[in-house]
PDB file of C-alpha atoms in Angstrom:
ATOM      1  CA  UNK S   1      82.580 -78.488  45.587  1.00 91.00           C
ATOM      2  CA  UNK S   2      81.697 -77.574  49.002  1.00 91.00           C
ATOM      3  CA  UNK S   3      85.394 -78.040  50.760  1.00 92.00           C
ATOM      4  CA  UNK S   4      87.569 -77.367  47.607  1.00 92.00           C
ATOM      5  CA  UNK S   5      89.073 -74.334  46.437  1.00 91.00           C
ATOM      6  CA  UNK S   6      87.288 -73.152  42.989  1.00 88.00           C
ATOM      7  CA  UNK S   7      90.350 -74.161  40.481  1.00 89.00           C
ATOM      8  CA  UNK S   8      90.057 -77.955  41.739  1.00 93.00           C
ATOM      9  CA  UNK S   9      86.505 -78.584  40.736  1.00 92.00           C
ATOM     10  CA  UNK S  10      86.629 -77.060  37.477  1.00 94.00           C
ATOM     11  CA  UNK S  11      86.567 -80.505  35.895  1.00 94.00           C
ATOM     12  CA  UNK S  12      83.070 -80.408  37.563  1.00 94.00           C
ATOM     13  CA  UNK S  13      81.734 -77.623  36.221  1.00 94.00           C
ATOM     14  CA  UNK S  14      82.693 -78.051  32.495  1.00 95.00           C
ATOM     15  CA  UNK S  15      81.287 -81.772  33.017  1.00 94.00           C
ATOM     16  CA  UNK S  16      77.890 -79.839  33.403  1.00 95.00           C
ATOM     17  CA  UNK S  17      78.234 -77.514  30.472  1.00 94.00           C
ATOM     18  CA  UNK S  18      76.399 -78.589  27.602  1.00 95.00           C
ATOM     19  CA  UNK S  19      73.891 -80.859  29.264  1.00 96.00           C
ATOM     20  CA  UNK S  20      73.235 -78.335  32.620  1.00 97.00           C
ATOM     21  CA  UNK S  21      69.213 -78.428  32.029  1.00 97.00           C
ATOM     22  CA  UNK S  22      69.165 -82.712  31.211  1.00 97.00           C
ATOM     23  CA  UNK S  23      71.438 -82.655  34.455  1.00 97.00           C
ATOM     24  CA  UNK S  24      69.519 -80.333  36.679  1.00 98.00           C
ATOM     25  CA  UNK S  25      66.587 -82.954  36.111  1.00 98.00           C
ATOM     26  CA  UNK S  26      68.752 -85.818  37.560  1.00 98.00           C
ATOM     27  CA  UNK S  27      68.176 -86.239  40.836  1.00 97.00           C
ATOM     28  CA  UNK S  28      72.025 -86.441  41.905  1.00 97.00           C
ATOM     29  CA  UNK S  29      72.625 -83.413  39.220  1.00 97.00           C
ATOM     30  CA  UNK S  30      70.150 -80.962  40.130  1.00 97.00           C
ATOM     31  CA  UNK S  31      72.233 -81.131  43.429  1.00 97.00           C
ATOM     32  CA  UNK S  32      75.389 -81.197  42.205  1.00 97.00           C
ATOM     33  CA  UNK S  33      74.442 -77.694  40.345  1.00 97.00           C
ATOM     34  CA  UNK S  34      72.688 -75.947  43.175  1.00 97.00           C
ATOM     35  CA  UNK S  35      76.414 -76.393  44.715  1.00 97.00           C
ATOM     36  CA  UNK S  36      78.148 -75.250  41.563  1.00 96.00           C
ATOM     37  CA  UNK S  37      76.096 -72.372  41.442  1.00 96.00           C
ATOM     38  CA  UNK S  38      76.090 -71.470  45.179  1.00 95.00           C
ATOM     39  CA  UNK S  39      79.702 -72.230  45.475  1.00 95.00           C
ATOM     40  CA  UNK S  40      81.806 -71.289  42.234  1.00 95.00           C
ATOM     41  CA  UNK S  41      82.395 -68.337  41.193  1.00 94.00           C
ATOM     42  CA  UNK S  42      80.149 -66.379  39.071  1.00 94.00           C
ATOM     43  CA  UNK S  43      82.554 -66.881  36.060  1.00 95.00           C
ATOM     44  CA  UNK S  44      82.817 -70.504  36.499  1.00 95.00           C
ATOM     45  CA  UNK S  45      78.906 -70.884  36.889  1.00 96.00           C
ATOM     46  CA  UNK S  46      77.703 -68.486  34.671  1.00 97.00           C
ATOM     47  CA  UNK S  47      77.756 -70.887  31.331  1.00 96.00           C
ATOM     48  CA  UNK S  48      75.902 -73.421  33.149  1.00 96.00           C
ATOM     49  CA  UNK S  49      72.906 -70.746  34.592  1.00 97.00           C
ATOM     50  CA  UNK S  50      72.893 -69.687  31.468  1.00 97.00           C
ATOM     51  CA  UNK S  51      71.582 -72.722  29.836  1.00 98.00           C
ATOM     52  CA  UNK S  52      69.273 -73.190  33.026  1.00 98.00           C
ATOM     53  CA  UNK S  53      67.754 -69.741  32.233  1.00 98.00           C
ATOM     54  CA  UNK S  54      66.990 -70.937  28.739  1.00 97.00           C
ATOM     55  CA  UNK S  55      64.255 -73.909  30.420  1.00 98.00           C
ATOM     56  CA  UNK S  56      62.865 -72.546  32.923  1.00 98.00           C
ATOM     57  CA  UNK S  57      59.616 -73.705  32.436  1.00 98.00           C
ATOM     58  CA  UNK S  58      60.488 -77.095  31.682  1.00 98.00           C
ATOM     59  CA  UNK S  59      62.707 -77.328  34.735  1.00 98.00           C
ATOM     60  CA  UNK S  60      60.170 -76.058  36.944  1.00 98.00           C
ATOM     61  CA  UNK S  61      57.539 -78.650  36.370  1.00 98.00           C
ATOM     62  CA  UNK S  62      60.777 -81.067  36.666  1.00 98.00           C
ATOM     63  CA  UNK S  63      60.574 -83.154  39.781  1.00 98.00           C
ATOM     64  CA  UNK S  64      63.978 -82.523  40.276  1.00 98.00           C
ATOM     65  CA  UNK S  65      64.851 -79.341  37.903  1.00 98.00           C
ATOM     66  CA  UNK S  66      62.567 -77.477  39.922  1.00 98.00           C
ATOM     67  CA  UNK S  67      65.112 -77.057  43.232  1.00 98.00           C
ATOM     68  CA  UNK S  68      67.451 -75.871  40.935  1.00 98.00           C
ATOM     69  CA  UNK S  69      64.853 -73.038  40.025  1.00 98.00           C
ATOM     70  CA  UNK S  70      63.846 -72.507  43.723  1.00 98.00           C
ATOM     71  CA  UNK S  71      67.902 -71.954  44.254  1.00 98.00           C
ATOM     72  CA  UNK S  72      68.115 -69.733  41.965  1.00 98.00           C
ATOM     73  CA  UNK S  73      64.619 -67.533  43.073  1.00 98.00           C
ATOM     74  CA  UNK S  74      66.287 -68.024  47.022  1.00 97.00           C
ATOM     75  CA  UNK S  75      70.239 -67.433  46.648  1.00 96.00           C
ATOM     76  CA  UNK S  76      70.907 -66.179  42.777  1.00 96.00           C
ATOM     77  CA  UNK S  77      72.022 -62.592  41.412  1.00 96.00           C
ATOM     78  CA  UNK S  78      69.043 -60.208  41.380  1.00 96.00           C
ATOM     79  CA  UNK S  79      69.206 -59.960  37.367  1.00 96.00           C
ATOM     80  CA  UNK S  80      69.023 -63.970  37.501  1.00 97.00           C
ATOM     81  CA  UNK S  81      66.299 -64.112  39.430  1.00 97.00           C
ATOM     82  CA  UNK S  82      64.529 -61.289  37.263  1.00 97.00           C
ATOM     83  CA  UNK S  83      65.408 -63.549  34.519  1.00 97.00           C
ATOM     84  CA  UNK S  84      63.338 -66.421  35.882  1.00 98.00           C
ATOM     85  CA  UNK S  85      60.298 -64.215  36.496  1.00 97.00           C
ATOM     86  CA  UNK S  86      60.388 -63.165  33.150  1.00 97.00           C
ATOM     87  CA  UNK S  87      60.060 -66.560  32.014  1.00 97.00           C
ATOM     88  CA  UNK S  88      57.177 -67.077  34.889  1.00 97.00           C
ATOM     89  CA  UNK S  89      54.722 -64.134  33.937  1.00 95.00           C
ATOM     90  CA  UNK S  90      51.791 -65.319  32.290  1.00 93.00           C
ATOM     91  CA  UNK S  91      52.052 -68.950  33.339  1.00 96.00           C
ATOM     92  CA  UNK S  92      51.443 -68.064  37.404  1.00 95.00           C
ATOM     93  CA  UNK S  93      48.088 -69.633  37.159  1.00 94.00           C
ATOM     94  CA  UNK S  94      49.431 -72.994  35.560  1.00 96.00           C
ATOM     95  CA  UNK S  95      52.750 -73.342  37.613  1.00 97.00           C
ATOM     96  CA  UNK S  96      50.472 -73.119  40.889  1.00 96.00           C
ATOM     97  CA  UNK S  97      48.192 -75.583  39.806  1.00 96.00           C
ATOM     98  CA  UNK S  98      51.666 -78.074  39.034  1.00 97.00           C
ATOM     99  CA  UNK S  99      52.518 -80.552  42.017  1.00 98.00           C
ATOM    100  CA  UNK S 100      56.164 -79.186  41.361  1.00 98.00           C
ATOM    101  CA  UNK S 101      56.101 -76.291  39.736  1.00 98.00           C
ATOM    102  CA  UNK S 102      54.455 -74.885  42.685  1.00 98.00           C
ATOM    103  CA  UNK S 103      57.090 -74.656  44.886  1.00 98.00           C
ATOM    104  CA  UNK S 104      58.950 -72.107  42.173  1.00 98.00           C
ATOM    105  CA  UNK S 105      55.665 -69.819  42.610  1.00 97.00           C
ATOM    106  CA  UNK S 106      55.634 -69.801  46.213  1.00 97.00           C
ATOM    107  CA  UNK S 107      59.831 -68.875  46.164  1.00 97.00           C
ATOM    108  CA  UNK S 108      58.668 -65.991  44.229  1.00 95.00           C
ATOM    109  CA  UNK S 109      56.392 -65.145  46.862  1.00 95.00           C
ATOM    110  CA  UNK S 110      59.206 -65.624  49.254  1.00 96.00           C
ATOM    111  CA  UNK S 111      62.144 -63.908  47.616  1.00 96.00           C
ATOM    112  CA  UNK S 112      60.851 -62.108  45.068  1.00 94.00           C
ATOM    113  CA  UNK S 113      60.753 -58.007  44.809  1.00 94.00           C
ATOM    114  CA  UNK S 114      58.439 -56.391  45.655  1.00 92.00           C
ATOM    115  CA  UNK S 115      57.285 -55.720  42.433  1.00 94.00           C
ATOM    116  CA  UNK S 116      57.550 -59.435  41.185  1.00 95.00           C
ATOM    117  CA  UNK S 117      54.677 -59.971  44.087  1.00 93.00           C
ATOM    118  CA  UNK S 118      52.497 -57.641  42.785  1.00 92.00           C
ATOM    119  CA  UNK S 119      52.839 -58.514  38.977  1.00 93.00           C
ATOM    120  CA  UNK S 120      51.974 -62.195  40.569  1.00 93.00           C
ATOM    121  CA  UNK S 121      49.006 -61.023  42.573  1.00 92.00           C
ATOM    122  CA  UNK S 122      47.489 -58.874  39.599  1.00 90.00           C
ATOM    123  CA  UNK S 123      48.026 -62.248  37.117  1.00 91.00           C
ATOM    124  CA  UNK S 124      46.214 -64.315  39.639  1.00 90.00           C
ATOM    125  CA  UNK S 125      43.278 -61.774  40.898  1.00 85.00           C
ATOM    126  CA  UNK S 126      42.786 -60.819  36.843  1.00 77.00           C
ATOM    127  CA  UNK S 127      38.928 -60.648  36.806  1.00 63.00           C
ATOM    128  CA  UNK S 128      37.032 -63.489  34.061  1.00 52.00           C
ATOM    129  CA  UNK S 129      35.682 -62.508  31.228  1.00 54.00           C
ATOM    130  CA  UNK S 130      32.687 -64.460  30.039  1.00 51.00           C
ATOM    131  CA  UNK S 131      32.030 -65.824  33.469  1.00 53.00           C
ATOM    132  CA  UNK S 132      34.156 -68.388  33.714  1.00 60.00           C
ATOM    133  CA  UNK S 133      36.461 -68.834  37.045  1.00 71.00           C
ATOM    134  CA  UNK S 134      39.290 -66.138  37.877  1.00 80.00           C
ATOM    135  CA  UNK S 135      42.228 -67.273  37.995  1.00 87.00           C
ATOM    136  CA  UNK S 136      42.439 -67.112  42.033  1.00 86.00           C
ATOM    137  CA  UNK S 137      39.177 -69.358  41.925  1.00 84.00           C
ATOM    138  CA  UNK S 138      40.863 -72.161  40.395  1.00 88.00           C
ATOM    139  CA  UNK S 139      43.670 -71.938  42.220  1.00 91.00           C
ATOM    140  CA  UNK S 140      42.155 -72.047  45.447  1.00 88.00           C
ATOM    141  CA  UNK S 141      39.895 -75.396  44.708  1.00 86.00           C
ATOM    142  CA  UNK S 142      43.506 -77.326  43.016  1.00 90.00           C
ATOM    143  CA  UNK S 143      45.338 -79.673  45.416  1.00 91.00           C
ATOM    144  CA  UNK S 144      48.478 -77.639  44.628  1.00 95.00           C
ATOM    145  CA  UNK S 145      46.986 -74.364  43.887  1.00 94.00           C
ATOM    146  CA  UNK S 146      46.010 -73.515  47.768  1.00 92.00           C
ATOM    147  CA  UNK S 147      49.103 -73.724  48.935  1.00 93.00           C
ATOM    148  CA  UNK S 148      50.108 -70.470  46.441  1.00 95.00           C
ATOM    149  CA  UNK S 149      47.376 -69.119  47.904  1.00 93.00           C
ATOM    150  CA  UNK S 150      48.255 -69.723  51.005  1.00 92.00           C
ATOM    151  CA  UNK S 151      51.563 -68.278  50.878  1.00 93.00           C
ATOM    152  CA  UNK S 152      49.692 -65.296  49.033  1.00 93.00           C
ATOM    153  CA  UNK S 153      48.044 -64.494  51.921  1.00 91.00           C
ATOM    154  CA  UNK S 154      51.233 -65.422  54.111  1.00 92.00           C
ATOM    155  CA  UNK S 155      53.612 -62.496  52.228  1.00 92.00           C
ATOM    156  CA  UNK S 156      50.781 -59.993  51.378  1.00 90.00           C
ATOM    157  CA  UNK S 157      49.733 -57.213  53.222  1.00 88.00           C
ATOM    158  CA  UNK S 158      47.231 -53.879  53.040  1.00 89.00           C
ATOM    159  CA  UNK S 159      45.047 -53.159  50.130  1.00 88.00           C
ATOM    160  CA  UNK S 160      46.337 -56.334  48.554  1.00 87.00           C
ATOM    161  CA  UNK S 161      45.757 -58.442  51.099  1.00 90.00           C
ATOM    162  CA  UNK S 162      42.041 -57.663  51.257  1.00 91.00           C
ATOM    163  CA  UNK S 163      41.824 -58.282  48.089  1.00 88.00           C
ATOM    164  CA  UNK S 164      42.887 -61.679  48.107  1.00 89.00           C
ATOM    165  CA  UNK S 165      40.598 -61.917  51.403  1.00 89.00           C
ATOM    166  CA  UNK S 166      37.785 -60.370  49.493  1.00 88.00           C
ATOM    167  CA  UNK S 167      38.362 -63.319  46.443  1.00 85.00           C
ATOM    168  CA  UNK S 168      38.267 -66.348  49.011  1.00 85.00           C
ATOM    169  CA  UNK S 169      34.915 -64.577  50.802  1.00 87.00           C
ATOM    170  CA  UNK S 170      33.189 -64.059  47.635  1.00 85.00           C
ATOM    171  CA  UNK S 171      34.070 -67.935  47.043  1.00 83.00           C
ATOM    172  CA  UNK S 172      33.067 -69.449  50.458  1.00 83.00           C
ATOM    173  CA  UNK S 173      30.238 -71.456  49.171  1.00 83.00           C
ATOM    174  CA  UNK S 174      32.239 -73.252  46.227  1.00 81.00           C
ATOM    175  CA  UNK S 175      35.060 -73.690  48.472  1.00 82.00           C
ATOM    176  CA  UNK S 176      32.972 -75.661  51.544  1.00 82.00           C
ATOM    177  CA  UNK S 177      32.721 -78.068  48.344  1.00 82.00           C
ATOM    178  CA  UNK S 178      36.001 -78.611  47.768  1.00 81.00           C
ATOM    179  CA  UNK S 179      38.350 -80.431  50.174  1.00 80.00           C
ATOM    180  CA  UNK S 180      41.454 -77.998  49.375  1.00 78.00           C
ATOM    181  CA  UNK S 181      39.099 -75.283  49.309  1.00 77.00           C
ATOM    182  CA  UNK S 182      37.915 -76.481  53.076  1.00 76.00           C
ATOM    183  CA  UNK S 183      41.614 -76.407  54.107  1.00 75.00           C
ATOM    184  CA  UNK S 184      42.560 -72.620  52.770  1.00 78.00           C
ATOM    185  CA  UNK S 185      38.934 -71.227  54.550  1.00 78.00           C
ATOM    186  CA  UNK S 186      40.009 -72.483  58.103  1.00 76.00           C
TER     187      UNK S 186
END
């Protein structure tokens, strides 16, 4: 796919369409796809994205479905990639808390617009009703959860910045508790 001109590896690409999510969770497929889809043209690709598109969620919590995500956050179209964040908003708090999942959150963070970060940083620093813990709370005493955080504070800057520096202050005390909690404090 790499070496060959488009035309050749056609045979490739309509292997994939169909079956492009079940594929992108194979651990030979998923990489197989990321170089259809960073290698093809967009015509050829475009069936097999989108089906991708269309399990996003599922995908990302995939061990291996999830790098296809990632590739698509890092190196896709910007409507693709505002596709995926579509999919994402409103389940921020659950993908960073997801050993694989995660990673898609933090490409966000990474690649994302401008606006994408700040729809992510107002889902996670959303206030509790009730008393229970905000969603940046949780987060930052999960195993997988501090890393977001982490690269939160990594691609943040200004007002929200000290916000997010303002959340993990307020939160000291539970977080010396915590081992991953320990880790983000330092």
């Amino acid at each position: 796919i790499e070496k060959v001109d488009n035309t050749v590896v056609q045979f490739i690409v309509d292997a994939f369409h169909g079956q492009a999510p079940t594929l992108a969770m194979h651990p030979y497929g998923c990489r197989v796809m990321q170089r259809i889809l960073e290698f093809c043209s967009k015509l050829q690709a475009r069936p097999i994205l989108d089906e991708v598109l269309q399990k996003i969620l599922p995908l990302s919590d995939d061990q291996y479905g999830n790098y296809v995500v990632q590739h698509i956050l890092e190196r896709g179209a910007a409507d693709d990639r505002e596709a995926v964040w579509e999919v994402m908003r409103g389940h921020v708090l659950t993908m960073s808390m997801h050993k694989f999942a995660s990673n898609v959150v933090e490409k966000v963070l990474q690649h994302g617009t401008q606006a994408q970060r700040d729809a992510l940083h107002a889902e996670i620093l959303l206030t509790s009703e009730g008393g229970g813990d905000t969603p940046i709370v949780k987060m930052m005493q999960d195993q997988f959860g501090n890393y977001v955080v982490q690269k939160m504070l990594e691609y943040s800057g200004g007002e929200q910045r000290d916000k997010l520096v303002n959340c993990i202050r307020e939160s000291s005390t539970e977080l010396k508790k915590v081992t991953y909690g320990k880790h983000l404090l330092s």
